[in-house]
Amino acid sequence: MARLRARRILAGAILIVLLYRFFPESNAVPSILQYSNGAPNAGTVRLASYMNDPRHIPNIVANASSFSWNTVKFAHPPALTPKLPPPVTKRPRIQHQFRPDSRKTAAEQERRRLEVLRVFKKAWGSYKEKAWMKDALKPISGTYVDQFSGWAATLVDSLDTLWILGLREEFYEAVAAVATIDFGTSTSTRVNTFETCIRYLGGLIAAYDLSGHEVLKAKAIEVGDLLYAGFNTANGMPVDFINFATAKEGTGLVVEQSVVSASPGTMTLEFSRLSQITGDSKYYSAVSNLMDVFYEHQNETMLPGMWPMMVRMNQKDVVTGYQFTIAGNADSLYEYLPKSHALLGSADASSKKFDIMARTFMDTATDNLFFRPMTPTNEDILISGNLDVLGDDNRLDPESEHLACFIGGLYALSGRLFENEKYLDTGVKLTKGCVYAYKSMPTGIMPERYNMVKCPGSDPKDACKWDEKLWLAETQEREEYRENLPKGFTTAKDPRYILRPEAIESVFILWRITGQEEYRDAAWAMFEAVANVTDTELANAAIEDVTVLDSRKTDYMESFWLAETLKYFYLCFANTELIGLDEFVLNTEAHPLRLSNVDGSGKAW
């Protein structure tokens, strides 16, 4: 039997080679990318051999931007220590060890994969036709908007998705366009540090990590040096918005008085990886000193272990404030702590802090923010709420957001990374909480922001039987209650769906970590709902109300629809070795950054 199977594999391989040799542009070529879960060498490596076939790679050279950001003479040069820590040589296994699927299952996953691919190609084709080199397509009117400095945000954000989906021609067309972007000019006088870091820098580094093409590295360095200019401040903390003209002069920028904590807290992955691929520690040094402020004061806040939603980086004050959440305004600050540990390890004091901060915040959030909601079906799930600390009165508001749905995947990832089953179990229940919120709504999609009834018991493990009277009483107290809300929900404070990825992000991670089919099935149900409700003639649009069928659409499609949401859906149904969780860590915009190899290289292909 084993010999017969080996012959079949060999015969299949020979057929692929022959098709590839004699019909390089035929429809048969992309078939090497089709779903084949568990097959050896069928993931990222196999894709790279297809995408980097020298017969199909154009000669693309980066055009230098009109201003060289690395020539700025800083009035306040950031410290150049600590240096980048040594490469990580050992990590716990993260991803489940998958076995080959049956033919029937594999065929179903291939059908699903191709449907996600179809939706992506439709949206990408409309972007190319209607909004090429602009930040975002407006999917109803067919016009465009430049809200992120006019550097073709959708194009840069989608580079790695094009690669992952095996769209070779489209990828190199996009790379050629990226080579012409001028990061010395901007459609705005003020550049958003956070968005530029996660979308542009993250997108360029990931595309380089996947493809190895130097033009992408060159452009990533340009953006990195632009963002590095944001650290030219008296106290070494980055500004929230970079004044473009002043930053070029080098005379120094002024740190804002109050910013959301996620903004300064979401740079470590991109800056650290940029240091790794360039060999220049300056980027890592800047973010390491920034994160020292959070580390040194983590246990001095009103909720020791977590930081308030708003911080004052002009005073290096990450303590003052009474509102705590892992959702909007704070989310990626927490997301980057365990992920930074995965990227950097704990070989020295500067990197060890990410391990400590990650475990500390997760223990604190578990004890204070997560609650079990009361549902008619008595679901054993968790939802993440918000906490106001008012003196001795800690008030947990059972309000959650779509943005909070990343947390289930992060806990599961951390469960493997830190070899902590409690984190993994919490991640499972949080992820299932978001899946429940999706399937409960009439459209099959959860709202942007909502409330549920918290189980009466203080311990999430307590029995929580459905109490119709309690639910009705709470609905009467909520001005935002809607008659069409499912039982257990008391508000849909913001009933929109704006094509967000956080829920499918966690479902994808749970699928890859546990290998349990329920997550792939949940992903497909979510995809069908989202693709159907948001579909337009050109692409996909945000909708105004998930609590009603046939909701009105909004002429709006963020770049993260292509960069994150569809990428996560695709990866749920693609070969499980594609973007393996032991090879990559994904930034908050779903850009896969390569983890250093055990030999310390961490190089792209």
mmCIF file with all atom_site columns, N, CA and C in Angstrom, residues 45-105:
data_model
loop_
_atom_site.group_PDB
_atom_site.id
_atom_site.type_symbol
_atom_site.label_atom_id
_atom_site.label_alt_id
_atom_site.label_comp_id
_atom_site.label_asym_id
_atom_site.label_entity_id
_atom_site.label_seq_id
_atom_site.pdbx_PDB_ins_code
_atom_site.Cartn_x
_atom_site.Cartn_y
_atom_site.Cartn_z
_atom_site.occupancy
_atom_site.B_iso_or_equiv
_atom_site.pdbx_formal_charge
_atom_site.auth_seq_id
_atom_site.auth_comp_id
_atom_site.auth_asym_id
_atom_site.auth_atom_id
_atom_site.pdbx_PDB_model_num
ATOM 1   N N  . VAL A 1 45  ? 6.607   27.124 0.928   1.00 0.00 ? 45  VAL A N  1
ATOM 2   C CA . VAL A 1 45  ? 7.763   26.805 0.093   1.00 0.00 ? 45  VAL A CA 1
ATOM 3   C C  . VAL A 1 45  ? 7.338   26.516 -1.342  1.00 0.00 ? 45  VAL A C  1
ATOM 4   N N  . ARG A 1 46  ? 6.297   25.722 -1.493  1.00 0.00 ? 46  ARG A N  1
ATOM 5   C CA . ARG A 1 46  ? 5.811   25.373 -2.826  1.00 0.00 ? 46  ARG A CA 1
ATOM 6   C C  . ARG A 1 46  ? 5.280   26.604 -3.545  1.00 0.00 ? 46  ARG A C  1
ATOM 7   N N  . LEU A 1 47  ? 4.581   27.438 -2.830  1.00 0.00 ? 47  LEU A N  1
ATOM 8   C CA . LEU A 1 47  ? 4.070   28.665 -3.422  1.00 0.00 ? 47  LEU A CA 1
ATOM 9   C C  . LEU A 1 47  ? 5.212   29.553 -3.896  1.00 0.00 ? 47  LEU A C  1
ATOM 10  N N  . ALA A 1 48  ? 6.271   29.652 -3.090  1.00 0.00 ? 48  ALA A N  1
ATOM 11  C CA . ALA A 1 48  ? 7.409   30.491 -3.457  1.00 0.00 ? 48  ALA A CA 1
ATOM 12  C C  . ALA A 1 48  ? 8.063   30.008 -4.748  1.00 0.00 ? 48  ALA A C  1
ATOM 13  N N  . SER A 1 49  ? 8.123   28.692 -4.953  1.00 0.00 ? 49  SER A N  1
ATOM 14  C CA . SER A 1 49  ? 8.735   28.169 -6.169  1.00 0.00 ? 49  SER A CA 1
ATOM 15  C C  . SER A 1 49  ? 7.931   28.574 -7.403  1.00 0.00 ? 49  SER A C  1
ATOM 16  N N  . TYR A 1 50  ? 6.628   28.692 -7.228  1.00 0.00 ? 50  TYR A N  1
ATOM 17  C CA . TYR A 1 50  ? 5.765   29.146 -8.321  1.00 0.00 ? 50  TYR A CA 1
ATOM 18  C C  . TYR A 1 50  ? 5.874   30.651 -8.526  1.00 0.00 ? 50  TYR A C  1
ATOM 19  N N  . MET A 1 51  ? 5.749   31.394 -7.442  1.00 0.00 ? 51  MET A N  1
ATOM 20  C CA . MET A 1 51  ? 5.750   32.854 -7.548  1.00 0.00 ? 51  MET A CA 1
ATOM 21  C C  . MET A 1 51  ? 7.109   33.407 -7.981  1.00 0.00 ? 51  MET A C  1
ATOM 22  N N  . ASN A 1 52  ? 8.186   32.718 -7.618  1.00 0.00 ? 52  ASN A N  1
ATOM 23  C CA . ASN A 1 52  ? 9.522   33.219 -7.931  1.00 0.00 ? 52  ASN A CA 1
ATOM 24  C C  . ASN A 1 52  ? 10.160  32.510 -9.113  1.00 0.00 ? 52  ASN A C  1
ATOM 25  N N  . ASP A 1 53  ? 9.355   31.902 -9.963  1.00 0.00 ? 53  ASP A N  1
ATOM 26  C CA . ASP A 1 53  ? 9.890   31.298 -11.176 1.00 0.00 ? 53  ASP A CA 1
ATOM 27  C C  . ASP A 1 53  ? 10.590  32.401 -11.980 1.00 0.00 ? 53  ASP A C  1
ATOM 28  N N  . PRO A 1 54  ? 11.908  32.282 -12.199 1.00 0.00 ? 54  PRO A N  1
ATOM 29  C CA . PRO A 1 54  ? 12.655  33.368 -12.864 1.00 0.00 ? 54  PRO A CA 1
ATOM 30  C C  . PRO A 1 54  ? 12.134  33.710 -14.257 1.00 0.00 ? 54  PRO A C  1
ATOM 31  N N  . ARG A 1 55  ? 11.416  32.787 -14.895 1.00 0.00 ? 55  ARG A N  1
ATOM 32  C CA . ARG A 1 55  ? 10.866  33.082 -16.224 1.00 0.00 ? 55  ARG A CA 1
ATOM 33  C C  . ARG A 1 55  ? 9.724   34.074 -16.179 1.00 0.00 ? 55  ARG A C  1
ATOM 34  N N  . HIS A 1 56  ? 9.199   34.329 -14.993 1.00 0.00 ? 56  HIS A N  1
ATOM 35  C CA . HIS A 1 56  ? 8.016   35.184 -14.886 1.00 0.00 ? 56  HIS A CA 1
ATOM 36  C C  . HIS A 1 56  ? 8.237   36.394 -13.966 1.00 0.00 ? 56  HIS A C  1
ATOM 37  N N  . ILE A 1 57  ? 9.470   36.647 -13.608 1.00 0.00 ? 57  ILE A N  1
ATOM 38  C CA . ILE A 1 57  ? 9.760   37.776 -12.719 1.00 0.00 ? 57  ILE A CA 1
ATOM 39  C C  . ILE A 1 57  ? 10.299  38.943 -13.531 1.00 0.00 ? 57  ILE A C  1
ATOM 40  N N  . PRO A 1 58  ? 9.589   40.043 -13.592 1.00 0.00 ? 58  PRO A N  1
ATOM 41  C CA . PRO A 1 58  ? 10.103  41.213 -14.311 1.00 0.00 ? 58  PRO A CA 1
ATOM 42  C C  . PRO A 1 58  ? 11.227  41.885 -13.530 1.00 0.00 ? 58  PRO A C  1
ATOM 43  N N  . ASN A 1 59  ? 12.032  42.640 -14.234 1.00 0.00 ? 59  ASN A N  1
ATOM 44  C CA . ASN A 1 59  ? 13.108  43.386 -13.586 1.00 0.00 ? 59  ASN A CA 1
ATOM 45  C C  . ASN A 1 59  ? 12.547  44.700 -13.057 1.00 0.00 ? 59  ASN A C  1
ATOM 46  N N  . ILE A 1 60  ? 12.377  44.778 -11.757 1.00 0.00 ? 60  ILE A N  1
ATOM 47  C CA . ILE A 1 60  ? 11.775  45.963 -11.129 1.00 0.00 ? 60  ILE A CA 1
ATOM 48  C C  . ILE A 1 60  ? 12.802  46.621 -10.212 1.00 0.00 ? 60  ILE A C  1
ATOM 49  N N  . VAL A 1 61  ? 13.025  47.903 -10.412 1.00 0.00 ? 61  VAL A N  1
ATOM 50  C CA . VAL A 1 61  ? 13.978  48.658 -9.601  1.00 0.00 ? 61  VAL A CA 1
ATOM 51  C C  . VAL A 1 61  ? 13.233  49.779 -8.895  1.00 0.00 ? 61  VAL A C  1
ATOM 52  N N  . ALA A 1 62  ? 13.530  49.975 -7.618  1.00 0.00 ? 62  ALA A N  1
ATOM 53  C CA . ALA A 1 62  ? 12.844  51.005 -6.843  1.00 0.00 ? 62  ALA A CA 1
ATOM 54  C C  . ALA A 1 62  ? 13.261  52.400 -7.279  1.00 0.00 ? 62  ALA A C  1
ATOM 55  N N  . ASN A 1 63  ? 12.270  53.268 -7.467  1.00 0.00 ? 63  ASN A N  1
ATOM 56  C CA . ASN A 1 63  ? 12.548  54.685 -7.694  1.00 0.00 ? 63  ASN A CA 1
ATOM 57  C C  . ASN A 1 63  ? 12.751  55.362 -6.348  1.00 0.00 ? 63  ASN A C  1
ATOM 58  N N  . ALA A 1 64  ? 13.838  56.080 -6.186  1.00 0.00 ? 64  ALA A N  1
ATOM 59  C CA . ALA A 1 64  ? 14.075  56.778 -4.928  1.00 0.00 ? 64  ALA A CA 1
ATOM 60  C C  . ALA A 1 64  ? 13.019  57.859 -4.739  1.00 0.00 ? 64  ALA A C  1
ATOM 61  N N  . SER A 1 65  ? 12.542  58.006 -3.518  1.00 0.00 ? 65  SER A N  1
ATOM 62  C CA . SER A 1 65  ? 11.564  59.051 -3.224  1.00 0.00 ? 65  SER A CA 1
ATOM 63  C C  . SER A 1 65  ? 12.218  60.424 -3.355  1.00 0.00 ? 65  SER A C  1
ATOM 64  N N  . SER A 1 66  ? 11.385  61.436 -3.458  1.00 0.00 ? 66  SER A N  1
ATOM 65  C CA . SER A 1 66  ? 11.888  62.793 -3.682  1.00 0.00 ? 66  SER A CA 1
ATOM 66  C C  . SER A 1 66  ? 12.615  63.359 -2.463  1.00 0.00 ? 66  SER A C  1
ATOM 67  N N  . PHE A 1 67  ? 12.455  62.714 -1.341  1.00 0.00 ? 67  PHE A N  1
ATOM 68  C CA . PHE A 1 67  ? 13.167  63.138 -0.136  1.00 0.00 ? 67  PHE A CA 1
ATOM 69  C C  . PHE A 1 67  ? 13.725  61.900 0.544   1.00 0.00 ? 67  PHE A C  1
ATOM 70  N N  . SER A 1 68  ? 14.994  61.975 0.964   1.00 0.00 ? 68  SER A N  1
ATOM 71  C CA . SER A 1 68  ? 15.640  60.856 1.640   1.00 0.00 ? 68  SER A CA 1
ATOM 72  C C  . SER A 1 68  ? 15.517  61.039 3.146   1.00 0.00 ? 68  SER A C  1
ATOM 73  N N  . TRP A 1 69  ? 14.659  60.235 3.750   1.00 0.00 ? 69  TRP A N  1
ATOM 74  C CA . TRP A 1 69  ? 14.401  60.389 5.183   1.00 0.00 ? 69  TRP A CA 1
ATOM 75  C C  . TRP A 1 69  ? 15.605  60.027 6.045   1.00 0.00 ? 69  TRP A C  1
ATOM 76  N N  . ASN A 1 70  ? 16.506  59.261 5.499   1.00 0.00 ? 70  ASN A N  1
ATOM 77  C CA . ASN A 1 70  ? 17.693  58.899 6.298   1.00 0.00 ? 70  ASN A CA 1
ATOM 78  C C  . ASN A 1 70  ? 18.748  60.000 6.320   1.00 0.00 ? 70  ASN A C  1
ATOM 79  N N  . THR A 1 71  ? 18.462  61.144 5.667   1.00 0.00 ? 71  THR A N  1
ATOM 80  C CA . THR A 1 71  ? 19.406  62.264 5.685   1.00 0.00 ? 71  THR A CA 1
ATOM 81  C C  . THR A 1 71  ? 19.036  63.323 6.723   1.00 0.00 ? 71  THR A C  1
ATOM 82  N N  . VAL A 1 72  ? 17.893  63.140 7.406   1.00 0.00 ? 72  VAL A N  1
ATOM 83  C CA . VAL A 1 72  ? 17.450  64.135 8.385   1.00 0.00 ? 72  VAL A CA 1
ATOM 84  C C  . VAL A 1 72  ? 18.431  64.198 9.560   1.00 0.00 ? 72  VAL A C  1
ATOM 85  N N  . LYS A 1 73  ? 18.838  65.398 9.934   1.00 0.00 ? 73  LYS A N  1
ATOM 86  C CA . LYS A 1 73  ? 19.693  65.606 11.099  1.00 0.00 ? 73  LYS A CA 1
ATOM 87  C C  . LYS A 1 73  ? 18.801  65.898 12.302  1.00 0.00 ? 73  LYS A C  1
ATOM 88  N N  . PHE A 1 74  ? 18.719  64.942 13.216  1.00 0.00 ? 74  PHE A N  1
ATOM 89  C CA . PHE A 1 74  ? 17.790  65.045 14.331  1.00 0.00 ? 74  PHE A CA 1
ATOM 90  C C  . PHE A 1 74  ? 18.286  66.019 15.396  1.00 0.00 ? 74  PHE A C  1
ATOM 91  N N  . ALA A 1 75  ? 17.371  66.864 15.854  1.00 0.00 ? 75  ALA A N  1
ATOM 92  C CA . ALA A 1 75  ? 17.678  67.700 17.020  1.00 0.00 ? 75  ALA A CA 1
ATOM 93  C C  . ALA A 1 75  ? 17.727  66.847 18.279  1.00 0.00 ? 75  ALA A C  1
ATOM 94  N N  . HIS A 1 76  ? 16.975  65.765 18.281  1.00 0.00 ? 76  HIS A N  1
ATOM 95  C CA . HIS A 1 76  ? 16.909  64.870 19.445  1.00 0.00 ? 76  HIS A CA 1
ATOM 96  C C  . HIS A 1 76  ? 17.131  63.425 18.978  1.00 0.00 ? 76  HIS A C  1
ATOM 97  N N  . PRO A 1 77  ? 18.349  63.042 18.708  1.00 0.00 ? 77  PRO A N  1
ATOM 98  C CA . PRO A 1 77  ? 18.599  61.683 18.211  1.00 0.00 ? 77  PRO A CA 1
ATOM 99  C C  . PRO A 1 77  ? 18.185  60.630 19.240  1.00 0.00 ? 77  PRO A C  1
ATOM 100 N N  . PRO A 1 78  ? 17.416  59.623 18.829  1.00 0.00 ? 78  PRO A N  1
ATOM 101 C CA . PRO A 1 78  ? 17.048  58.547 19.754  1.00 0.00 ? 78  PRO A CA 1
ATOM 102 C C  . PRO A 1 78  ? 18.282  57.752 20.188  1.00 0.00 ? 78  PRO A C  1
ATOM 103 N N  . ALA A 1 79  ? 18.207  57.187 21.364  1.00 0.00 ? 79  ALA A N  1
ATOM 104 C CA . ALA A 1 79  ? 19.297  56.342 21.857  1.00 0.00 ? 79  ALA A CA 1
ATOM 105 C C  . ALA A 1 79  ? 19.466  55.135 20.938  1.00 0.00 ? 79  ALA A C  1
ATOM 106 N N  . LEU A 1 80  ? 20.705  54.705 20.765  1.00 0.00 ? 80  LEU A N  1
ATOM 107 C CA . LEU A 1 80  ? 21.000  53.583 19.876  1.00 0.00 ? 80  LEU A CA 1
ATOM 108 C C  . LEU A 1 80  ? 21.211  52.281 20.631  1.00 0.00 ? 80  LEU A C  1
ATOM 109 N N  . THR A 1 81  ? 20.810  52.276 21.864  1.00 0.00 ? 81  THR A N  1
ATOM 110 C CA . THR A 1 81  ? 20.795  51.052 22.666  1.00 0.00 ? 81  THR A CA 1
ATOM 111 C C  . THR A 1 81  ? 19.413  50.937 23.293  1.00 0.00 ? 81  THR A C  1
ATOM 112 N N  . PRO A 1 82  ? 18.973  49.709 23.610  1.00 0.00 ? 82  PRO A N  1
ATOM 113 C CA . PRO A 1 82  ? 19.692  48.436 23.487  1.00 0.00 ? 82  PRO A CA 1
ATOM 114 C C  . PRO A 1 82  ? 19.784  47.964 22.045  1.00 0.00 ? 82  PRO A C  1
ATOM 115 N N  . LYS A 1 83  ? 20.757  47.115 21.782  1.00 0.00 ? 83  LYS A N  1
ATOM 116 C CA . LYS A 1 83  ? 20.915  46.537 20.467  1.00 0.00 ? 83  LYS A CA 1
ATOM 117 C C  . LYS A 1 83  ? 19.906  45.404 20.266  1.00 0.00 ? 83  LYS A C  1
ATOM 118 N N  . LEU A 1 84  ? 19.694  45.056 19.017  1.00 0.00 ? 84  LEU A N  1
ATOM 119 C CA . LEU A 1 84  ? 18.797  43.966 18.667  1.00 0.00 ? 84  LEU A CA 1
ATOM 120 C C  . LEU A 1 84  ? 19.246  42.689 19.352  1.00 0.00 ? 84  LEU A C  1
ATOM 121 N N  . PRO A 1 85  ? 18.338  42.005 20.044  1.00 0.00 ? 85  PRO A N  1
ATOM 122 C CA . PRO A 1 85  ? 18.727  40.762 20.727  1.00 0.00 ? 85  PRO A CA 1
ATOM 123 C C  . PRO A 1 85  ? 19.117  39.676 19.740  1.00 0.00 ? 85  PRO A C  1
ATOM 124 N N  . PRO A 1 86  ? 19.855  38.664 20.192  1.00 0.00 ? 86  PRO A N  1
ATOM 125 C CA . PRO A 1 86  ? 20.256  37.569 19.297  1.00 0.00 ? 86  PRO A CA 1
ATOM 126 C C  . PRO A 1 86  ? 19.058  36.802 18.791  1.00 0.00 ? 86  PRO A C  1
ATOM 127 N N  . PRO A 1 87  ? 19.191  36.126 17.658  1.00 0.00 ? 87  PRO A N  1
ATOM 128 C CA . PRO A 1 87  ? 18.057  35.376 17.080  1.00 0.00 ? 87  PRO A CA 1
ATOM 129 C C  . PRO A 1 87  ? 17.541  34.310 18.033  1.00 0.00 ? 87  PRO A C  1
ATOM 130 N N  . VAL A 1 88  ? 16.254  34.048 17.931  1.00 0.00 ? 88  VAL A N  1
ATOM 131 C CA . VAL A 1 88  ? 15.633  32.990 18.728  1.00 0.00 ? 88  VAL A CA 1
ATOM 132 C C  . VAL A 1 88  ? 16.048  31.644 18.141  1.00 0.00 ? 88  VAL A C  1
ATOM 133 N N  . THR A 1 89  ? 16.483  30.750 18.976  1.00 0.00 ? 89  THR A N  1
ATOM 134 C CA . THR A 1 89  ? 16.934  29.437 18.497  1.00 0.00 ? 89  THR A CA 1
ATOM 135 C C  . THR A 1 89  ? 15.952  28.312 18.802  1.00 0.00 ? 89  THR A C  1
ATOM 136 N N  . LYS A 1 90  ? 14.969  28.586 19.654  1.00 0.00 ? 90  LYS A N  1
ATOM 137 C CA . LYS A 1 90  ? 14.023  27.529 19.995  1.00 0.00 ? 90  LYS A CA 1
ATOM 138 C C  . LYS A 1 90  ? 12.701  28.134 20.444  1.00 0.00 ? 90  LYS A C  1
ATOM 139 N N  . ARG A 1 91  ? 11.621  27.579 19.930  1.00 0.00 ? 91  ARG A N  1
ATOM 140 C CA . ARG A 1 91  ? 10.279  27.993 20.334  1.00 0.00 ? 91  ARG A CA 1
ATOM 141 C C  . ARG A 1 91  ? 9.418   26.749 20.513  1.00 0.00 ? 91  ARG A C  1
ATOM 142 N N  . PRO A 1 92  ? 8.423   26.818 21.390  1.00 0.00 ? 92  PRO A N  1
ATOM 143 C CA . PRO A 1 92  ? 7.459   25.706 21.457  1.00 0.00 ? 92  PRO A CA 1
ATOM 144 C C  . PRO A 1 92  ? 6.694   25.613 20.141  1.00 0.00 ? 92  PRO A C  1
ATOM 145 N N  . ARG A 1 93  ? 6.260   24.425 19.780  1.00 0.00 ? 93  ARG A N  1
ATOM 146 C CA . ARG A 1 93  ? 5.461   24.271 18.569  1.00 0.00 ? 93  ARG A CA 1
ATOM 147 C C  . ARG A 1 93  ? 4.113   24.955 18.760  1.00 0.00 ? 93  ARG A C  1
ATOM 148 N N  . ILE A 1 94  ? 3.716   25.730 17.767  1.00 0.00 ? 94  ILE A N  1
ATOM 149 C CA . ILE A 1 94  ? 2.463   26.470 17.833  1.00 0.00 ? 94  ILE A CA 1
ATOM 150 C C  . ILE A 1 94  ? 1.356   25.737 17.076  1.00 0.00 ? 94  ILE A C  1
ATOM 151 N N  . GLN A 1 95  ? 1.618   25.383 15.849  1.00 0.00 ? 95  GLN A N  1
ATOM 152 C CA . GLN A 1 95  ? 0.562   24.869 14.971  1.00 0.00 ? 95  GLN A CA 1
ATOM 153 C C  . GLN A 1 95  ? 0.330   23.378 15.173  1.00 0.00 ? 95  GLN A C  1
ATOM 154 N N  . HIS A 1 96  ? -0.916  22.999 15.052  1.00 0.00 ? 96  HIS A N  1
ATOM 155 C CA . HIS A 1 96  ? -1.326  21.600 15.124  1.00 0.00 ? 96  HIS A CA 1
ATOM 156 C C  . HIS A 1 96  ? -0.625  20.786 14.037  1.00 0.00 ? 96  HIS A C  1
ATOM 157 N N  . GLN A 1 97  ? -0.304  19.546 14.327  1.00 0.00 ? 97  GLN A N  1
ATOM 158 C CA . GLN A 1 97  ? 0.290   18.663 13.328  1.00 0.00 ? 97  GLN A CA 1
ATOM 159 C C  . GLN A 1 97  ? -0.828  17.993 12.528  1.00 0.00 ? 97  GLN A C  1
ATOM 160 N N  . PHE A 1 98  ? -1.089  18.555 11.369  1.00 0.00 ? 98  PHE A N  1
ATOM 161 C CA . PHE A 1 98  ? -2.225  18.116 10.565  1.00 0.00 ? 98  PHE A CA 1
ATOM 162 C C  . PHE A 1 98  ? -1.916  16.821 9.810   1.00 0.00 ? 98  PHE A C  1
ATOM 163 N N  . ARG A 1 99  ? -2.960  16.032 9.601   1.00 0.00 ? 99  ARG A N  1
ATOM 164 C CA . ARG A 1 99  ? -2.877  14.846 8.772   1.00 0.00 ? 99  ARG A CA 1
ATOM 165 C C  . ARG A 1 99  ? -3.675  15.106 7.492   1.00 0.00 ? 99  ARG A C  1
ATOM 166 N N  . PRO A 1 100 ? -3.384  14.377 6.427   1.00 0.00 ? 100 PRO A N  1
ATOM 167 C CA . PRO A 1 100 ? -4.110  14.608 5.166   1.00 0.00 ? 100 PRO A CA 1
ATOM 168 C C  . PRO A 1 100 ? -5.614  14.431 5.335   1.00 0.00 ? 100 PRO A C  1
ATOM 169 N N  . ASP A 1 101 ? -6.378  15.286 4.658   1.00 0.00 ? 101 ASP A N  1
ATOM 170 C CA . ASP A 1 101 ? -7.834  15.169 4.659   1.00 0.00 ? 101 ASP A CA 1
ATOM 171 C C  . ASP A 1 101 ? -8.273  14.058 3.709   1.00 0.00 ? 101 ASP A C  1
ATOM 172 N N  . SER A 1 102 ? -9.474  13.602 3.894   1.00 0.00 ? 102 SER A N  1
ATOM 173 C CA . SER A 1 102 ? -10.066 12.665 2.938   1.00 0.00 ? 102 SER A CA 1
ATOM 174 C C  . SER A 1 102 ? -10.302 13.402 1.620   1.00 0.00 ? 102 SER A C  1
ATOM 175 N N  . ARG A 1 103 ? -10.508 12.645 0.554   1.00 0.00 ? 103 ARG A N  1
ATOM 176 C CA . ARG A 1 103 ? -10.746 13.282 -0.749  1.00 0.00 ? 103 ARG A CA 1
ATOM 177 C C  . ARG A 1 103 ? -11.980 14.175 -0.714  1.00 0.00 ? 103 ARG A C  1
ATOM 178 N N  . LYS A 1 104 ? -13.014 13.695 -0.051  1.00 0.00 ? 104 LYS A N  1
ATOM 179 C CA . LYS A 1 104 ? -14.265 14.466 0.018   1.00 0.00 ? 104 LYS A CA 1
ATOM 180 C C  . LYS A 1 104 ? -14.044 15.787 0.753   1.00 0.00 ? 104 LYS A C  1
ATOM 181 N N  . THR A 1 105 ? -13.357 15.729 1.899   1.00 0.00 ? 105 THR A N  1
ATOM 182 C CA . THR A 1 105 ? -13.098 16.945 2.675   1.00 0.00 ? 105 THR A CA 1
ATOM 183 C C  . THR A 1 105 ? -12.201 17.897 1.893   1.00 0.00 ? 105 THR A C  1
#
